[in-house]
Coordinates of C-alpha atoms in Angstrom, one line a residue:
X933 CA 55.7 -62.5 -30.1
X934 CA 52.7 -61.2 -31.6
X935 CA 52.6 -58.2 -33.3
X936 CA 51.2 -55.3 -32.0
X937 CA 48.1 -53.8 -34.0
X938 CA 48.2 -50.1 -35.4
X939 CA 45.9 -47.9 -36.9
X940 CA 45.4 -47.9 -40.3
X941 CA 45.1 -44.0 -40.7
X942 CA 46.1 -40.8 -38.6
X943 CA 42.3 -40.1 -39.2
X944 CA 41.5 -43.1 -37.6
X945 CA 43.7 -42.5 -34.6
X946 CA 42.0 -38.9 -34.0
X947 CA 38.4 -40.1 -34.3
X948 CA 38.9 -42.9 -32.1
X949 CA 40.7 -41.3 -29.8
X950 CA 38.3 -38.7 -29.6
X951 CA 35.3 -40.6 -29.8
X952 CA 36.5 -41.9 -26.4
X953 CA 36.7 -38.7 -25.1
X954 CA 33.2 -37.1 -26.4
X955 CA 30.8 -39.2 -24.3
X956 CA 27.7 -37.8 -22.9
X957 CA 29.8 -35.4 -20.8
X958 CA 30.0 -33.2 -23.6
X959 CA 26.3 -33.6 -24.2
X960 CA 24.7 -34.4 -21.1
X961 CA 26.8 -32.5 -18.9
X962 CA 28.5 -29.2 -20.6
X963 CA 25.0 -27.4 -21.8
X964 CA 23.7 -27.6 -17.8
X965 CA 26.9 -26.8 -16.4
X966 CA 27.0 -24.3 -18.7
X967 CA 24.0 -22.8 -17.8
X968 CA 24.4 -22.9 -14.6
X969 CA 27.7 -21.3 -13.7
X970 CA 27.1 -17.9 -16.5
X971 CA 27.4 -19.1 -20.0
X972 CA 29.5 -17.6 -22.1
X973 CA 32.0 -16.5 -19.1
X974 CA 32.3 -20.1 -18.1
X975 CA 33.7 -21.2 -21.4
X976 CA 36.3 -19.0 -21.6
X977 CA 37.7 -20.1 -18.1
X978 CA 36.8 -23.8 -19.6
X979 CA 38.7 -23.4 -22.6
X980 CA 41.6 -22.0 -20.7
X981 CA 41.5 -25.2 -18.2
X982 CA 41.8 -27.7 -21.1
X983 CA 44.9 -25.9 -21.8
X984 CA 46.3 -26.0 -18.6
X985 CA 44.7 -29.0 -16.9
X986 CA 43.8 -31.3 -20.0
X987 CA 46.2 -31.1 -22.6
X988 CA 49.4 -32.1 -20.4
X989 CA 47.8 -35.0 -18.8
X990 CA 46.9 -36.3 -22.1
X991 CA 50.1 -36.1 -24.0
X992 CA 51.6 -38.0 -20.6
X993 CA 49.1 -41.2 -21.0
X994 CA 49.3 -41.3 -24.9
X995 CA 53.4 -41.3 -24.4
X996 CA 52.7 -44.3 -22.0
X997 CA 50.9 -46.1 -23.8
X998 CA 52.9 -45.3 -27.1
X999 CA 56.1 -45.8 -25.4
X1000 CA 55.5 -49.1 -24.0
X1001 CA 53.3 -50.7 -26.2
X1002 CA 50.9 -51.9 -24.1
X1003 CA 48.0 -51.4 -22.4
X1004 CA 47.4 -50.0 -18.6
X1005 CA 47.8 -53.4 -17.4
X1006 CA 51.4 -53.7 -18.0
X1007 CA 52.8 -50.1 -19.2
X1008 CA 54.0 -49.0 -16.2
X1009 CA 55.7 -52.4 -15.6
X1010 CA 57.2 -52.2 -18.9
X1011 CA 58.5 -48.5 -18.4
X1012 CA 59.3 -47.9 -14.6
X1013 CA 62.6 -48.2 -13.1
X1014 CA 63.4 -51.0 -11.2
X1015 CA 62.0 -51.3 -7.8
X1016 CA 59.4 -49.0 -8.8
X1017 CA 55.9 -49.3 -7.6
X1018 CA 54.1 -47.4 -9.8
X1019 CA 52.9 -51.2 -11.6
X1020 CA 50.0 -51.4 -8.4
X1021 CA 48.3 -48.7 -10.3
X1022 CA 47.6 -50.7 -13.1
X1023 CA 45.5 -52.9 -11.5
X1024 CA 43.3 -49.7 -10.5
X1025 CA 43.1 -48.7 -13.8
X1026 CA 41.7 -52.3 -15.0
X1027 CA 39.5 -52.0 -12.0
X1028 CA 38.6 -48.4 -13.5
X1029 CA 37.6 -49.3 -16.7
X1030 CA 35.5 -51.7 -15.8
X1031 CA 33.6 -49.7 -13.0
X1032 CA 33.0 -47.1 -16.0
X1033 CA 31.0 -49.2 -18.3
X1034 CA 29.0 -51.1 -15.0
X1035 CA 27.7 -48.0 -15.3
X1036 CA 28.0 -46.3 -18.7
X1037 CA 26.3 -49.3 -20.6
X1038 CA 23.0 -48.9 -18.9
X1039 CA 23.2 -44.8 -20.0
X1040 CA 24.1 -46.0 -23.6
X1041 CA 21.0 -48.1 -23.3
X1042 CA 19.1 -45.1 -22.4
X1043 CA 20.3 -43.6 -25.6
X1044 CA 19.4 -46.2 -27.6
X1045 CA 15.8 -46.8 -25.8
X1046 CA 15.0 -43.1 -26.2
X1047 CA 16.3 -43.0 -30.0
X1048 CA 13.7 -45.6 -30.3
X1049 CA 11.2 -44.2 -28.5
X1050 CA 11.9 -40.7 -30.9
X1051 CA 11.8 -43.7 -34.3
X1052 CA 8.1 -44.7 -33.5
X1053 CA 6.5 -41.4 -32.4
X1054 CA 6.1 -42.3 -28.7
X1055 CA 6.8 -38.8 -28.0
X1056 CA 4.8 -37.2 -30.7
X1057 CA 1.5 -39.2 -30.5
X1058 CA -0.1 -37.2 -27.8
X1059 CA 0.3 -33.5 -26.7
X1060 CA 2.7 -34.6 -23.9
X1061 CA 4.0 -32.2 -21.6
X1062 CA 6.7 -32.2 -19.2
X1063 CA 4.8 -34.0 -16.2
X1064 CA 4.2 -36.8 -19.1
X1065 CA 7.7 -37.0 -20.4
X1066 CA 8.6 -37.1 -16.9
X1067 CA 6.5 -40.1 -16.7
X1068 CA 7.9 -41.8 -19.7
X1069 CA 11.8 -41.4 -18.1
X1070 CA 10.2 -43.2 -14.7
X1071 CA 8.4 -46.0 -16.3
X1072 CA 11.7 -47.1 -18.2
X1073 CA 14.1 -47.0 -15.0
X1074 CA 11.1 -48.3 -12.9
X1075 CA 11.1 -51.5 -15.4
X1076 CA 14.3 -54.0 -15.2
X1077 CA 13.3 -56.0 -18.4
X1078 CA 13.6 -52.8 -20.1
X1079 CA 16.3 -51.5 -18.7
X1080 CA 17.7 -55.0 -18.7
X1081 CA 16.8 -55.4 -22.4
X1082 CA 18.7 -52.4 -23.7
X1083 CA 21.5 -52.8 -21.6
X1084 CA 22.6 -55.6 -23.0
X1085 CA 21.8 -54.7 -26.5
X1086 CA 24.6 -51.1 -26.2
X1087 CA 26.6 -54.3 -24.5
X1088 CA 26.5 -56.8 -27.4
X1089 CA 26.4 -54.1 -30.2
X1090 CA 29.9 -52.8 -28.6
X1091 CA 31.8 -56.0 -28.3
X1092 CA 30.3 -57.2 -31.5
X1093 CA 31.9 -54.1 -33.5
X1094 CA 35.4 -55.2 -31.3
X1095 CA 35.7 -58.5 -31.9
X1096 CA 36.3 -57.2 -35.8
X1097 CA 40.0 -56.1 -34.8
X1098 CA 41.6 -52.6 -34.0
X1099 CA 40.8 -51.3 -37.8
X1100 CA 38.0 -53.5 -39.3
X1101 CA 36.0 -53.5 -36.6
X1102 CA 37.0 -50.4 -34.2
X1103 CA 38.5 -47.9 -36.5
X1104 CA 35.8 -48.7 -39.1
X1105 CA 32.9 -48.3 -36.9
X1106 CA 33.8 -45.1 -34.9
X1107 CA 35.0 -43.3 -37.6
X1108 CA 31.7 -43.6 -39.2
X1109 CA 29.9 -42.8 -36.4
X1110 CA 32.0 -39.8 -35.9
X1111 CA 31.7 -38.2 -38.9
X1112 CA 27.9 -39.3 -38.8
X1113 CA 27.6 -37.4 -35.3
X1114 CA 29.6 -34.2 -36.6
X1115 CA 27.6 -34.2 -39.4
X1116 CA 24.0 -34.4 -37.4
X1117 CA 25.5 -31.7 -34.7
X1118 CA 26.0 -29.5 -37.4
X1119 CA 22.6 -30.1 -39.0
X1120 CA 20.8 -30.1 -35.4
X1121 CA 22.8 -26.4 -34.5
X1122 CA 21.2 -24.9 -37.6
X1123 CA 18.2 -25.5 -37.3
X1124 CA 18.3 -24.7 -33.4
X1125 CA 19.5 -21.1 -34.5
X1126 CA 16.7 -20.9 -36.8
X1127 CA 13.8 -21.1 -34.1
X1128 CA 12.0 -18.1 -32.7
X1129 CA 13.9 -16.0 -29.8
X1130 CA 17.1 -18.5 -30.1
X1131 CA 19.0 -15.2 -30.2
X1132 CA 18.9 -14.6 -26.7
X1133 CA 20.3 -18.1 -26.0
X1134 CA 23.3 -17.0 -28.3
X1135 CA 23.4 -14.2 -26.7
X1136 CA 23.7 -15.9 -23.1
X1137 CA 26.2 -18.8 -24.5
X1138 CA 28.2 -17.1 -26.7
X1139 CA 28.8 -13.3 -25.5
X1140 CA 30.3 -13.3 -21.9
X1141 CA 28.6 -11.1 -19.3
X1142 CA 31.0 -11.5 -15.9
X1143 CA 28.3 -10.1 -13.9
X1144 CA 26.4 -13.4 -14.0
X1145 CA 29.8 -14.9 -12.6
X1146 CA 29.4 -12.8 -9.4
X1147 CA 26.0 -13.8 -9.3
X1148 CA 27.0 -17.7 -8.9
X1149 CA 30.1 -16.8 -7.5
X1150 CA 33.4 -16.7 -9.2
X1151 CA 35.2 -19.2 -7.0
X1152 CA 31.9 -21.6 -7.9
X1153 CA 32.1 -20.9 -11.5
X1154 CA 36.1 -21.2 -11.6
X1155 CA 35.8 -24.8 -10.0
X1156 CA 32.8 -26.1 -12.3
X1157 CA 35.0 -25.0 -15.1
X1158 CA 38.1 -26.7 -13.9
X1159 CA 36.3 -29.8 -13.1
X1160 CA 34.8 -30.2 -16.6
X1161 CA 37.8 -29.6 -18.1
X1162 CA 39.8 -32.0 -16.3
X1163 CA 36.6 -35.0 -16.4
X1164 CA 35.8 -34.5 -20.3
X1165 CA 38.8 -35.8 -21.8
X1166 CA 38.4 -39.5 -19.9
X1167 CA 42.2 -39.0 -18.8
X1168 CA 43.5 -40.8 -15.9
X1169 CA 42.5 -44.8 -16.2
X1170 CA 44.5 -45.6 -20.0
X1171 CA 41.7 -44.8 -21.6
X1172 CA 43.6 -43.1 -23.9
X1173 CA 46.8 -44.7 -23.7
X1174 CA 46.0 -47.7 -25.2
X1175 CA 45.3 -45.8 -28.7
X1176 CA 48.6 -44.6 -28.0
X1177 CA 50.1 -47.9 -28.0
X1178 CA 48.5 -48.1 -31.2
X1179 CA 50.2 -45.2 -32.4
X1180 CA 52.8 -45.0 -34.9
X1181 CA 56.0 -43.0 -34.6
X1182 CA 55.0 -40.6 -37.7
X1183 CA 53.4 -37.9 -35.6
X1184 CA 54.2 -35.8 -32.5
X1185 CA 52.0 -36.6 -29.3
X1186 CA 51.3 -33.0 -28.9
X1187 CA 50.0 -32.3 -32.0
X1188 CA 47.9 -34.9 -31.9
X1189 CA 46.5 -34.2 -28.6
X1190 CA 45.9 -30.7 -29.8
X1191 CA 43.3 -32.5 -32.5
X1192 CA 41.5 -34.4 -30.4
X1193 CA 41.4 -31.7 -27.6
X1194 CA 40.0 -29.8 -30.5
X1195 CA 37.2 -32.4 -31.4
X1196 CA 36.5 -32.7 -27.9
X1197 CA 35.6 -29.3 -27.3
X1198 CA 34.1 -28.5 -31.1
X1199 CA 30.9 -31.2 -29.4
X1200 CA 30.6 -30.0 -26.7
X1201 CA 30.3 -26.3 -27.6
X1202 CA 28.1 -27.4 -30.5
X1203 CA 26.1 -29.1 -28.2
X1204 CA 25.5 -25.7 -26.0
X1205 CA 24.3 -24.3 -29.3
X1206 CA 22.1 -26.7 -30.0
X1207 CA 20.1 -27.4 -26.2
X1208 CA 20.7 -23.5 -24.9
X1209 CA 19.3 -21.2 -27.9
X1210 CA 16.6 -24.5 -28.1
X1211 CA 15.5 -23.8 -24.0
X1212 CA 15.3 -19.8 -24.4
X1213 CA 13.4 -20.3 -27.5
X1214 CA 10.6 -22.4 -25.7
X1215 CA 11.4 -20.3 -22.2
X1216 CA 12.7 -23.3 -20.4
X1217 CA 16.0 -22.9 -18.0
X1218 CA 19.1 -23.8 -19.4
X1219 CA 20.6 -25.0 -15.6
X1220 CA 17.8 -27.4 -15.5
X1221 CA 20.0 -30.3 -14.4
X1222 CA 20.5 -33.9 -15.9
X1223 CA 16.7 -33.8 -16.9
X1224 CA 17.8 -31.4 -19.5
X1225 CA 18.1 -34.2 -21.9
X1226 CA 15.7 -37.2 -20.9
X1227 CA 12.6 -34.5 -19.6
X1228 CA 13.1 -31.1 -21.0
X1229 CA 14.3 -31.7 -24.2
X1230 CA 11.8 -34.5 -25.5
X1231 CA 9.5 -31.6 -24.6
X1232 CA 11.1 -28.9 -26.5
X1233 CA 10.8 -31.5 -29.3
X1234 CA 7.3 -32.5 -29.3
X1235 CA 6.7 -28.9 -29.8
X1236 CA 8.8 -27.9 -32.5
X1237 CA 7.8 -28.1 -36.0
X1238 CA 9.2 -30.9 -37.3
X1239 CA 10.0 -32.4 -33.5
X1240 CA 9.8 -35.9 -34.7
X1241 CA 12.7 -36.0 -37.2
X1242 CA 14.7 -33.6 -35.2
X1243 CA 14.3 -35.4 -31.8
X1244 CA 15.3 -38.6 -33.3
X1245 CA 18.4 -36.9 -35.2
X1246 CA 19.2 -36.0 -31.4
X1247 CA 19.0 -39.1 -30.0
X1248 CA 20.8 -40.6 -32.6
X1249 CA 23.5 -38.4 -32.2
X1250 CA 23.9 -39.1 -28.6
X1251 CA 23.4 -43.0 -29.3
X1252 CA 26.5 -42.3 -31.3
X1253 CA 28.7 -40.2 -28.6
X1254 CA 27.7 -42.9 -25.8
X1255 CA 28.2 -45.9 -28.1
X1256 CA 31.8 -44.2 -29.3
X1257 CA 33.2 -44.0 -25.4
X1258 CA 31.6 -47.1 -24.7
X1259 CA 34.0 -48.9 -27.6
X1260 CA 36.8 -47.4 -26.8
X1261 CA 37.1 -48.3 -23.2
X1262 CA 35.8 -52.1 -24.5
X1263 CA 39.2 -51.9 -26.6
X1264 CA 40.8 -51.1 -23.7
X1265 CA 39.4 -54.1 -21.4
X1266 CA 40.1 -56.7 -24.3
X1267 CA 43.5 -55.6 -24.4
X1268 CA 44.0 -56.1 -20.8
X1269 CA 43.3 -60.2 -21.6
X1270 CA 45.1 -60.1 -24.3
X1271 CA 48.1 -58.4 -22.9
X1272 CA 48.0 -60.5 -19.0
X1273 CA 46.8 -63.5 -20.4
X1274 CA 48.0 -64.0 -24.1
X1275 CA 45.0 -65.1 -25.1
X1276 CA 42.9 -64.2 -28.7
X1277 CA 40.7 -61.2 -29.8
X1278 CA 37.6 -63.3 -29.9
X1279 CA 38.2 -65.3 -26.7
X1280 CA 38.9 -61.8 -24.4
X1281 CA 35.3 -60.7 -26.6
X1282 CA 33.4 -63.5 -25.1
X1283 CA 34.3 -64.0 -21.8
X1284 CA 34.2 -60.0 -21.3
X1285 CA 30.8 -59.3 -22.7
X1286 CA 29.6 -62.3 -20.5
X1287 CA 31.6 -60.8 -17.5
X1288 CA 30.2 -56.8 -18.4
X1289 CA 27.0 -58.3 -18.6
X1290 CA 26.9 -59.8 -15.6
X1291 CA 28.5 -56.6 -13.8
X1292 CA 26.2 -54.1 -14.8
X1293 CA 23.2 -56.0 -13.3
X1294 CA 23.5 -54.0 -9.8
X1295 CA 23.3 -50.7 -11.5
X1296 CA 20.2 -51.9 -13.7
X1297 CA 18.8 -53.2 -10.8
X1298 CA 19.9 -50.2 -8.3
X1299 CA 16.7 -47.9 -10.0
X1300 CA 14.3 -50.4 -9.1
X1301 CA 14.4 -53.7 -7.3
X1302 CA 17.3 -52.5 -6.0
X1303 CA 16.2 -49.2 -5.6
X1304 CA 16.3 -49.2 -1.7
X1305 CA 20.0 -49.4 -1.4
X1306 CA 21.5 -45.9 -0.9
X1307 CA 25.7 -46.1 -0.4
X1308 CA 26.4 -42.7 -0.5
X1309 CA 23.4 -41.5 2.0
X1310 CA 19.2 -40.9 1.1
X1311 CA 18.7 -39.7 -2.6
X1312 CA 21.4 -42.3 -4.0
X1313 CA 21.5 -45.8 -6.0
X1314 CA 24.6 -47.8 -7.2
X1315 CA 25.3 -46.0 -10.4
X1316 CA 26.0 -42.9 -7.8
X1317 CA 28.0 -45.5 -5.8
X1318 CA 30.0 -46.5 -9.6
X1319 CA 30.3 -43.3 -11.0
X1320 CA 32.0 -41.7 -7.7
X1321 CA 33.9 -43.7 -7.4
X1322 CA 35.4 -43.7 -11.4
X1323 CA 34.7 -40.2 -12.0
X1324 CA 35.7 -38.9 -8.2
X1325 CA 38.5 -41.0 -7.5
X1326 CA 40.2 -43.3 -10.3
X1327 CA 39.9 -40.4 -13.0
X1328 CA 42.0 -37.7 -10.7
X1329 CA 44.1 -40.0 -8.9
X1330 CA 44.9 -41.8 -12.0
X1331 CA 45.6 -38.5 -14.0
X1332 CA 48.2 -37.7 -10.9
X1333 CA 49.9 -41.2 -11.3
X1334 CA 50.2 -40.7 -14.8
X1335 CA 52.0 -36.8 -14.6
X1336 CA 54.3 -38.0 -11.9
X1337 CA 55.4 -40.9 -13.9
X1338 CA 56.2 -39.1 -16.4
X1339 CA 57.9 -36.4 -14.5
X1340 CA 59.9 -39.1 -11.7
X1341 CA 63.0 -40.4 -12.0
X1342 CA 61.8 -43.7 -10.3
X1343 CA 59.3 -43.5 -13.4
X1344 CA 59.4 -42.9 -17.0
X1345 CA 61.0 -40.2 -16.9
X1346 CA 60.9 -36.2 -17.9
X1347 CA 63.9 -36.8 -20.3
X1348 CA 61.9 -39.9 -21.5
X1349 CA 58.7 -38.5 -21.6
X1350 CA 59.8 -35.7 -23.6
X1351 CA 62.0 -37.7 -25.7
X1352 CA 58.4 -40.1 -26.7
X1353 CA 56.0 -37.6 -26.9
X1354 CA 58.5 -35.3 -29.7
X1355 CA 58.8 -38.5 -31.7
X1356 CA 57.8 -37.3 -35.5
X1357 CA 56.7 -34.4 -36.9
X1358 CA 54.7 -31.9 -35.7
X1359 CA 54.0 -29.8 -32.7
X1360 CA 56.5 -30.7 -29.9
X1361 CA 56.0 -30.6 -26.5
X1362 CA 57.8 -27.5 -24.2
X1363 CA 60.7 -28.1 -22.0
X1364 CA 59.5 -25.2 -19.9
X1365 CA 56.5 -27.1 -18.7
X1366 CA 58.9 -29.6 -16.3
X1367 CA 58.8 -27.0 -13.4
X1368 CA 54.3 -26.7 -13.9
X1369 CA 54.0 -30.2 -14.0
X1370 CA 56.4 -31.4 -11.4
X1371 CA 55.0 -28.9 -8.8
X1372 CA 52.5 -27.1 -10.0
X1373 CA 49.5 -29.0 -11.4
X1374 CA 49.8 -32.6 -8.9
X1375 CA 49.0 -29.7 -6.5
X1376 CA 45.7 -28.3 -8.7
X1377 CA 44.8 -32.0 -9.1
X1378 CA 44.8 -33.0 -5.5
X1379 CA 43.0 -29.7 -4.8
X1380 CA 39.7 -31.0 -7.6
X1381 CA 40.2 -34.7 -5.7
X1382 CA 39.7 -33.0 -2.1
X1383 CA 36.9 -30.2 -3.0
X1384 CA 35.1 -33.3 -5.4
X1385 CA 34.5 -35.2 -1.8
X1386 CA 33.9 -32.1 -0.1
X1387 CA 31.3 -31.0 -2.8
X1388 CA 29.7 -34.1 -2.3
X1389 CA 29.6 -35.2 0.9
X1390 CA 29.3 -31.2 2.7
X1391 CA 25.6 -30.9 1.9
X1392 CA 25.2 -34.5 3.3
X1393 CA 25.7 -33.3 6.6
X1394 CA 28.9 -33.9 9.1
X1395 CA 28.4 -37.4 9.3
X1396 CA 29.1 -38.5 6.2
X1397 CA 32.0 -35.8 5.3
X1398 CA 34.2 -36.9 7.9
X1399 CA 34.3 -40.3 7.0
X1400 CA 34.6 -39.9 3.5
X1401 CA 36.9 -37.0 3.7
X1402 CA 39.3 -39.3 5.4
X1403 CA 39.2 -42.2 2.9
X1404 CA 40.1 -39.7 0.7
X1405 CA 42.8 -38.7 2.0
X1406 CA 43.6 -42.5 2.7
X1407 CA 43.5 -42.6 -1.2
X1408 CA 46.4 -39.9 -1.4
X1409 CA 48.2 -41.8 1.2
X1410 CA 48.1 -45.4 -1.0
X1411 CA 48.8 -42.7 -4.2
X1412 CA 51.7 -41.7 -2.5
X1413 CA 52.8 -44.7 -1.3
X1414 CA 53.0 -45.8 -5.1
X1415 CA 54.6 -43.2 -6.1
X1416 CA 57.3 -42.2 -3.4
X1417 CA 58.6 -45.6 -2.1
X1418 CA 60.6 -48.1 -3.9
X1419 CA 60.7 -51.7 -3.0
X1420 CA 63.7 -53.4 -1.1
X1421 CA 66.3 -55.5 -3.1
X1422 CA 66.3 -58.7 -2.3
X1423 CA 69.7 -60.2 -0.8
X1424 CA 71.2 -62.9 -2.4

């Protein structure tokens, strides 16, 4: 038997690991949500969240992973008692992971495209305002070939960088582009805090005012800061537990999670500090949405002094954060070949990148000549379609499969659980957490599952909550079904 591959450094196991994690959630996401729900006041419920929400699930995919050696395709196979079912759920994390980059490779295109746009001035060579940046955003999704084009290069790039191994090609590559991006956050905060009435977006971000809370509404701004906590850390489809069968024995699971939680949150508060002080600065508002980055900030850019090498530094730096998630979870699908199949590093590359390129065509497509498909109701394409049902569905639901295997007897485990993820030195995981996990947060998880659809769907209108309201609870039913029953032994 082959064997496995590890890590060449505990450095290398952190960044990686991380880089998966800080995707443009951190970057795209955190600074409107943010701004939305109160500022400062949101983060400290946020911070508390990854605590409570984040940090167990975590530890429970990386002891998986760690524990079985494999990746999601077979962990739970390799781990769960016999006549267990949990094994099914493998097969939706496969189908997770590959749902996540039909979608997220076209985004990392963006990235790319607009870091080239920022290289040659296109924003810089008129005085462009936000109607024309606005314009530029359109004309790229209006244009398959484009879109098409850099697609497929954040595709190739990716694999290319894979088929290199776990540490020449992987490890290598990610750590360098992580320290790159925490070096350019860094540079871009400074000088963000250096522009004219940034203050005031400190201010706003940084000291917390609860009166703004009860302006949004404290149940509204509690939710949005559970949600973010629980989506940012990519938990919930083995997107983490397949650095964790990478993993040696050296090192506790908790302290390691604590690391990479810590990572995790370090970008995306840096990247509050660089967008939010930036919009009060040039009086635009910091809840402007997901424009934030492709409209409003190209803006802000073109009229700063010095807009050209700052807005490419930004775009570079979120070329890096896309491109690191986008890696990660193409380790994760070449290990699935290699693991079902038993076939080479360079043969899973191949057929995968011809497969991923192939599978991302209806989302490319979706924002313009398929643009008149709308799955979810009117104002929605495919990547609305992809990313529901990934970021709405498989994330949560897999994050609850993954805590009740670890926590079931029919499963892995609590004794076994506990027993992987205190292997080493460092921090160790508390005992006192069985009672939380076992009945407290499956509860808090199924709650974010139920109030995602009903956040969704609500404004819609009747007719399309109901329906959807009960898949999902269709979805709990087939979750539960996993979980809760155990097949019949066979008679001889």
């Amino acid at each position: 038997m082959k064997k496995r591959e590890k890590f060449g450094s505990r450095l290398g196991f952190i960044l990686v690991s991380a880089g998966c994690a800080v995707g443009l959630g951190n970057v795209w996401k955190f600074p409107y949500v943010c701004g939305q729900n109160g500022g400062a006041a949101f983060i400290l419920i946020y911070l508390l969240f990854l605590v409570l929400l984040g940090f167990p699930i975590m530890v429970c995919e990386f002891s998986v992973g760690r524990a079985s050696q494999k990746s999601c395709a077979t962990s739970f196979k390799v781990l769960q008692k016999p006549q267990s079912r949990y094994h099914v759920f493998g097969y939706l994390a496969i189908a997770g992971n590959y749902l996540l980059m039909m979608f997220y490779t076209m985004v990392a295109g963006w990235m790319l495209y607009y870091c080239f746009l920022s290289l040659f001035r296109k924003f810089t060579e008129t005085e462009l305002d936000v109607e024309a940046v606005t314009g530029i955003f359109h004309s790229m999704t209006q244009s398959a070939p484009t879109m098409l084009l850099w697609t497929f290069v954040a595709i190739a790039l990716s694999f290319f960088i894979c088929s290199f191994g776990l540490q020449k090609g992987v490890e290598k590559i990610t750590k360098i582009m992580m320290i790159c991006l925490l070096l350019l956050i860094v540079a871009l905060v400074v000088h963000s805090l250096m522009l004219e009435g940034a203050s005031k977006g400190v201010a706003f971000y940084l000291v917390p005012d609860f009166s703004k809370m009860k302006e949004v509404g404290i149940g509204t701004v509690v939710f949005a800061a559970m949600s973010q906590a629980f989506f940012t850390l990519s938990v919930g489809i083995g997107s983490m537990a397949i650095f964790g069968s990478y993993l040696s024995k050296e090192r506790t699971l908790a302290g390691e999670t604590v690391n990479i939680i810590s990572v995790d949150t370090f970008v995306a508060l840096m990247a509050g500090l660089i967008i939010i002080p930036a919009c009060f600065s040039f009086g635009i508002e910091p809840g402007a949405g997901p424009s934030l980055i492709f409209i409003t900030l190209p803006n802000i850019f073109n009229r700063m002094a010095g807009g050209y090498i700052w807005g490419t530094l930004f775009f570079v730096f979120l070329s890096f954060a896309a491109l690191s998630t986008v890696i990660a979870v193409f380790e994760n699908i070449i290990s699935f070949a290699m693991d079902l199949w038993g076939i080479s590093r360079k043969k899973a590359v191949v057929i995968n990148m011809i497969l991923l390129s192939v599978l991302s065509l209806p989302c490319v497509l979706g924002f313009n000549v398929l643009s008149g498909i709308e799955p979810l109701g009117p104002g929605t394409n495919i990547m609305d379609l992809e990313d529901f049902l990934v970021s709405q569905n498989l994330l949560p639901i897999g994050s609850l499969v993954y805590l009740l295997f670890c926590v079931k007897n029919n499963g892995f485990g609590f004794q076994n659980f506990i027993a992987e993820a205190n292997t080493g030195m460092g921090l160790k995981f508390p005992l006192f957490l069985k009672g939380y996990m076992t009945y407290v947060l499956p509860v808090v998880i199924v709650v974010i599952y139920l109030k995602g659809y009903w956040d969704f769907f609500y404004p819609k209108g009747i007719q399309y909550l109901i329906p959807w309201m009960m898949i999902a609870f269709g979805v709990l039913g087939f979750c539960s079904w996993i979980v809760f029953t155990t097949k019949k032994k066979k008679e001889s």
